PDB file of C-alpha atoms in Angstrom:
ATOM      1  CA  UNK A  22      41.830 -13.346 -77.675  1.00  0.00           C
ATOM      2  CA  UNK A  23      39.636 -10.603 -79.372  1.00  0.00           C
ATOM      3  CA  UNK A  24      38.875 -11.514 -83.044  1.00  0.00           C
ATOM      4  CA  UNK A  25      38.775  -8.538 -85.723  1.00  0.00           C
ATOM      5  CA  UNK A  26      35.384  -8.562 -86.033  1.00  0.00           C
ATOM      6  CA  UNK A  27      34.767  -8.367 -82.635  1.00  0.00           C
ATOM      7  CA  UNK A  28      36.467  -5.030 -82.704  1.00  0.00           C
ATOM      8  CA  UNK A  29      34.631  -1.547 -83.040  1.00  0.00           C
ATOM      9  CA  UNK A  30      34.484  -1.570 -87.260  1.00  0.00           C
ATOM     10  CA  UNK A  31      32.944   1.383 -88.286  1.00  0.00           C
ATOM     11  CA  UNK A  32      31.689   2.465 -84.916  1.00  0.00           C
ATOM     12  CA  UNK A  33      32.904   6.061 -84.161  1.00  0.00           C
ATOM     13  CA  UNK A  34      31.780   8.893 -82.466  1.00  0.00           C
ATOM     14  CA  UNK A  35      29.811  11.348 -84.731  1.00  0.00           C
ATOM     15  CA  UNK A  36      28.276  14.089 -82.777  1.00  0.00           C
ATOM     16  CA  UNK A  37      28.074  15.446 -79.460  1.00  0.00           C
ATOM     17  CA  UNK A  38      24.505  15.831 -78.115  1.00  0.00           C
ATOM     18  CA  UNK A  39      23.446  19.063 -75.682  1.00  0.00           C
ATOM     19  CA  UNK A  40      20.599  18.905 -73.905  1.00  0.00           C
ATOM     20  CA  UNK A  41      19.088  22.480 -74.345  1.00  0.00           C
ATOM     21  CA  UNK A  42      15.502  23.961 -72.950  1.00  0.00           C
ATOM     22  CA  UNK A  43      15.567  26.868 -75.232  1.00  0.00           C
ATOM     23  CA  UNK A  44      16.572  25.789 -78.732  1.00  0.00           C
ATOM     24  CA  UNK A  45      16.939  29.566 -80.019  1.00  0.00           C
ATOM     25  CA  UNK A  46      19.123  30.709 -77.782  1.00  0.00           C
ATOM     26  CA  UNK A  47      21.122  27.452 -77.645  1.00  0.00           C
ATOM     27  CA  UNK A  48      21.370  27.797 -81.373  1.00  0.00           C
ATOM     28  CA  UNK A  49      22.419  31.198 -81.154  1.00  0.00           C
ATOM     29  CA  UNK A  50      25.212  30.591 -78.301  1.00  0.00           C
ATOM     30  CA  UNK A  51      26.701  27.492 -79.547  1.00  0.00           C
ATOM     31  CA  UNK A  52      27.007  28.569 -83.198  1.00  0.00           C
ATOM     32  CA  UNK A  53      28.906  32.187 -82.094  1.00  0.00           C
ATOM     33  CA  UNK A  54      30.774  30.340 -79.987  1.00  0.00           C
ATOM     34  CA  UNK A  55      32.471  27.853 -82.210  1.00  0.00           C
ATOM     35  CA  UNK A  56      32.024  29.540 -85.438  1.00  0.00           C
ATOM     36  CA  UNK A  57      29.657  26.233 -86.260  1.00  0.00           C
ATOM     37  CA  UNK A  58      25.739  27.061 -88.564  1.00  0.00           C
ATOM     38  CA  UNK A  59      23.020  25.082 -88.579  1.00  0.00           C
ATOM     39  CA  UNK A  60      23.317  21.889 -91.181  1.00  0.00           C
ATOM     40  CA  UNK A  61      19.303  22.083 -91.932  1.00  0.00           C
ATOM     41  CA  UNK A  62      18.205  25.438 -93.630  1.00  0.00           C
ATOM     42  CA  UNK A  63      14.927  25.222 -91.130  1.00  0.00           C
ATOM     43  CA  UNK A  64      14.904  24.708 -87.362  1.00  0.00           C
ATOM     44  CA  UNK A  65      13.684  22.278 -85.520  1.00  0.00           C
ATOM     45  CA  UNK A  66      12.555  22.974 -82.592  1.00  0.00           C
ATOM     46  CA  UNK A  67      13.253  19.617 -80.855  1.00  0.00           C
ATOM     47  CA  UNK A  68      16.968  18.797 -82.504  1.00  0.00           C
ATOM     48  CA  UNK A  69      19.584  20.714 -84.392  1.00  0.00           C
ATOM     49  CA  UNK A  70      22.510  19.696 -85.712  1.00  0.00           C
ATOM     50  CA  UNK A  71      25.477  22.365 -85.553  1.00  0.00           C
ATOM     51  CA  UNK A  72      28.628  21.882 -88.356  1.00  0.00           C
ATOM     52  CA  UNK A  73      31.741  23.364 -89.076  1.00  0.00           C
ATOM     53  CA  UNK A  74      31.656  25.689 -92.055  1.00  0.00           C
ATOM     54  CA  UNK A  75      34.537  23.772 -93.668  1.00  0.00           C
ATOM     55  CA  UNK A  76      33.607  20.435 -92.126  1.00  0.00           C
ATOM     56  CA  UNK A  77      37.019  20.483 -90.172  1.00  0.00           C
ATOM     57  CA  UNK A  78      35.994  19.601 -86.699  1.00  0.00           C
ATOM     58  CA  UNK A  79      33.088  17.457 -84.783  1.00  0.00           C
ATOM     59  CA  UNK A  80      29.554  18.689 -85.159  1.00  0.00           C
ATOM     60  CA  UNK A  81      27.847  19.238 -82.121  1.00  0.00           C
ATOM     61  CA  UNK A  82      24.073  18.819 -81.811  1.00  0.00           C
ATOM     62  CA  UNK A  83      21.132  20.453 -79.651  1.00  0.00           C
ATOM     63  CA  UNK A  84      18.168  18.565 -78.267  1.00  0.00           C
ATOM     64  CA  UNK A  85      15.262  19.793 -76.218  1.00  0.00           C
ATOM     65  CA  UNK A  86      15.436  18.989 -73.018  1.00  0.00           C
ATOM     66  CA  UNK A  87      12.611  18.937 -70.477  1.00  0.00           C
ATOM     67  CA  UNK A  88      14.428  20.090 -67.720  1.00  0.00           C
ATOM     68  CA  UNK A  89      17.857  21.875 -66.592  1.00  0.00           C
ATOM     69  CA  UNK A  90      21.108  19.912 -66.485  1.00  0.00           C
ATOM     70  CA  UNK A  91      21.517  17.636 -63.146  1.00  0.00           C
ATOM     71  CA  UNK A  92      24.995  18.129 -60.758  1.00  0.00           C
ATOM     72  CA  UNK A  93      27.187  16.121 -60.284  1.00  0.00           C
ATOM     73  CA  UNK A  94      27.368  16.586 -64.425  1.00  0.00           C
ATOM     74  CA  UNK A  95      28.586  13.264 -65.861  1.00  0.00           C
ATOM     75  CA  UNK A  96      29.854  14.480 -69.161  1.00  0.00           C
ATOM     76  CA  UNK A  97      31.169  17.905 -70.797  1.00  0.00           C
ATOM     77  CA  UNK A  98      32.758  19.756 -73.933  1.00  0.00           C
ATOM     78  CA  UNK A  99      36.375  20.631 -73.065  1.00  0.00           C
ATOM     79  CA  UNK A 100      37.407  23.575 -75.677  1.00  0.00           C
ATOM     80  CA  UNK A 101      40.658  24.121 -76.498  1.00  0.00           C
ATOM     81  CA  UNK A 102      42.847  27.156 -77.421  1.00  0.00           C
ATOM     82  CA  UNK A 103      45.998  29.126 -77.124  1.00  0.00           C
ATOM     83  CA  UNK A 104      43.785  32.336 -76.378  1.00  0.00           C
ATOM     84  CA  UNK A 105      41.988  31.292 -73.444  1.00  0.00           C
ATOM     85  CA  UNK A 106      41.575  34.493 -71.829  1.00  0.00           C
ATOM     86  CA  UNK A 107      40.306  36.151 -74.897  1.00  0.00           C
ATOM     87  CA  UNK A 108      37.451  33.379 -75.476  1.00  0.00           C
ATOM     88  CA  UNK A 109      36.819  33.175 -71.846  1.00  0.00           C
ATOM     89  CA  UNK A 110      35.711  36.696 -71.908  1.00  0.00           C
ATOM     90  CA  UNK A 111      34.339  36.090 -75.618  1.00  0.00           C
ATOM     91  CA  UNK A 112      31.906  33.240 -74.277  1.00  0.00           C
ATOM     92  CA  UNK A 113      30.608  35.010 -71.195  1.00  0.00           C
ATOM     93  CA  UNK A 114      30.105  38.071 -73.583  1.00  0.00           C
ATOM     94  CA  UNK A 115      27.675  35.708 -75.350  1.00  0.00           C
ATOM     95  CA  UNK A 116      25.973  34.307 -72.434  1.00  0.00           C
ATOM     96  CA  UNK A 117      27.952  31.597 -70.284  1.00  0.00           C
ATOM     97  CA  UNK A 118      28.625  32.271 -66.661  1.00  0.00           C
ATOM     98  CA  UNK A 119      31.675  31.691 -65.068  1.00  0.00           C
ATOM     99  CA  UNK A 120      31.784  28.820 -62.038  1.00  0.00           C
ATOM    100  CA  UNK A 121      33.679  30.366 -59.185  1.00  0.00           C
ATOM    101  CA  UNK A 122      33.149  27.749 -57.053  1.00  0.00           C
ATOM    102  CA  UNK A 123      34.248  24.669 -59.090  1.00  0.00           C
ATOM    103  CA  UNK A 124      37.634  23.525 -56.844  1.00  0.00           C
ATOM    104  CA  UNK A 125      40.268  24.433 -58.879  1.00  0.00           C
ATOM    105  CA  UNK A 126      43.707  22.824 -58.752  1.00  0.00           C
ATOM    106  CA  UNK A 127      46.496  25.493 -57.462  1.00  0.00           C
ATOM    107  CA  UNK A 128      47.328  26.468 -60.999  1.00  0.00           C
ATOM    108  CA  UNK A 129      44.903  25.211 -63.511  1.00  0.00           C
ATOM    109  CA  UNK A 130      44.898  25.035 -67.385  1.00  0.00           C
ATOM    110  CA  UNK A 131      41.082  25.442 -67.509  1.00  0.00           C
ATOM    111  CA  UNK A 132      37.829  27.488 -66.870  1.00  0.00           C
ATOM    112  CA  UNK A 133      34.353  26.366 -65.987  1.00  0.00           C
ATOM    113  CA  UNK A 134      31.769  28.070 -67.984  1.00  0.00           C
ATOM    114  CA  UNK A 135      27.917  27.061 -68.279  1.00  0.00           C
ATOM    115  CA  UNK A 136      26.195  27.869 -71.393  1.00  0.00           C
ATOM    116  CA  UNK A 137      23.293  29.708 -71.225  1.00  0.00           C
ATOM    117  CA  UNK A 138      21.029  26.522 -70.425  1.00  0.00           C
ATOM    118  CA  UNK A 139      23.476  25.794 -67.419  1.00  0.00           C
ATOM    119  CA  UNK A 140      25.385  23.009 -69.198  1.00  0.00           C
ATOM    120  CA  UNK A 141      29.251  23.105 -67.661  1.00  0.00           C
ATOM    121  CA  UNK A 142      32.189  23.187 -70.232  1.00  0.00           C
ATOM    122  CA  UNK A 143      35.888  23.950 -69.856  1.00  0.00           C
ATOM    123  CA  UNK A 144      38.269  26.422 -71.783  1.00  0.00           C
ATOM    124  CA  UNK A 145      41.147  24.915 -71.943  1.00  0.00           C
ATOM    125  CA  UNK A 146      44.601  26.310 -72.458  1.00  0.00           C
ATOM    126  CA  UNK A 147      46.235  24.475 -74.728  1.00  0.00           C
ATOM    127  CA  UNK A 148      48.078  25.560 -78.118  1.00  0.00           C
ATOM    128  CA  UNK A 149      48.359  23.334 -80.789  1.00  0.00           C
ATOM    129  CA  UNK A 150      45.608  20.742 -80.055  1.00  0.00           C
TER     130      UNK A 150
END
């Protein structure tokens, strides 16, 4: 039998961390893409934290990275939406690529994009989440 204090507490998740090789243009991307600034007023160039204007959803943060992303990938941001094609076609306007070879179930709710850095994440149809 688990105690209470043996639980989680306070333990939550707080950020999501991207490993990045070109903090600019990862900067750039992710905040267009989500809508999401920098927290500190000056960059640097080995982490940034990225925040919701209004503090309404998870802050995602960038960290230099020494090298490109590794396959098989082991974790990645699904986005949501009830417009997927329009942000589909937003995001690669801002620099992801579309995977075309990822094997797709017969009639998925999702696209795999990479960011600019090659990092894979899904859009995900899916109103209301």
């Amino acid at each position: 039998m688990t105690q209470a204090s043996d639980g989680p507490g306070d333990l939550h998740l707080a950020t999501v961390v991207v490993d990045v090789q070109d903090m600019r243009r990862a900067v750039d991307f992710w905040c267009a893409a989500l809508g999401y600034r920098q927290l500190e007023a000056e960059m640097d160039p080995r982490f940034v934290m990225l925040v919701h204007p209004e503090g309404a959803r998870l802050p995602v943060s960038l960290q230099l990275a020494d090298a490109p992303p590794r396959e098989p990938v082991r974790v990645h941001l699904d986005l949501y939406t009830s417009e997927q094609d329009r942000h589909v076609e937003r995001l690669v306007g801002l620099g992801a690529t579309r995977v075309t070879d990822w094997p797709y179930p017969d009639d998925p709710d999702f696209v795999v994009l990479r960011d600019p850095d090659g990092n894979e994440f899904c859009v995900i149809d899916h109103a209301g989440l």
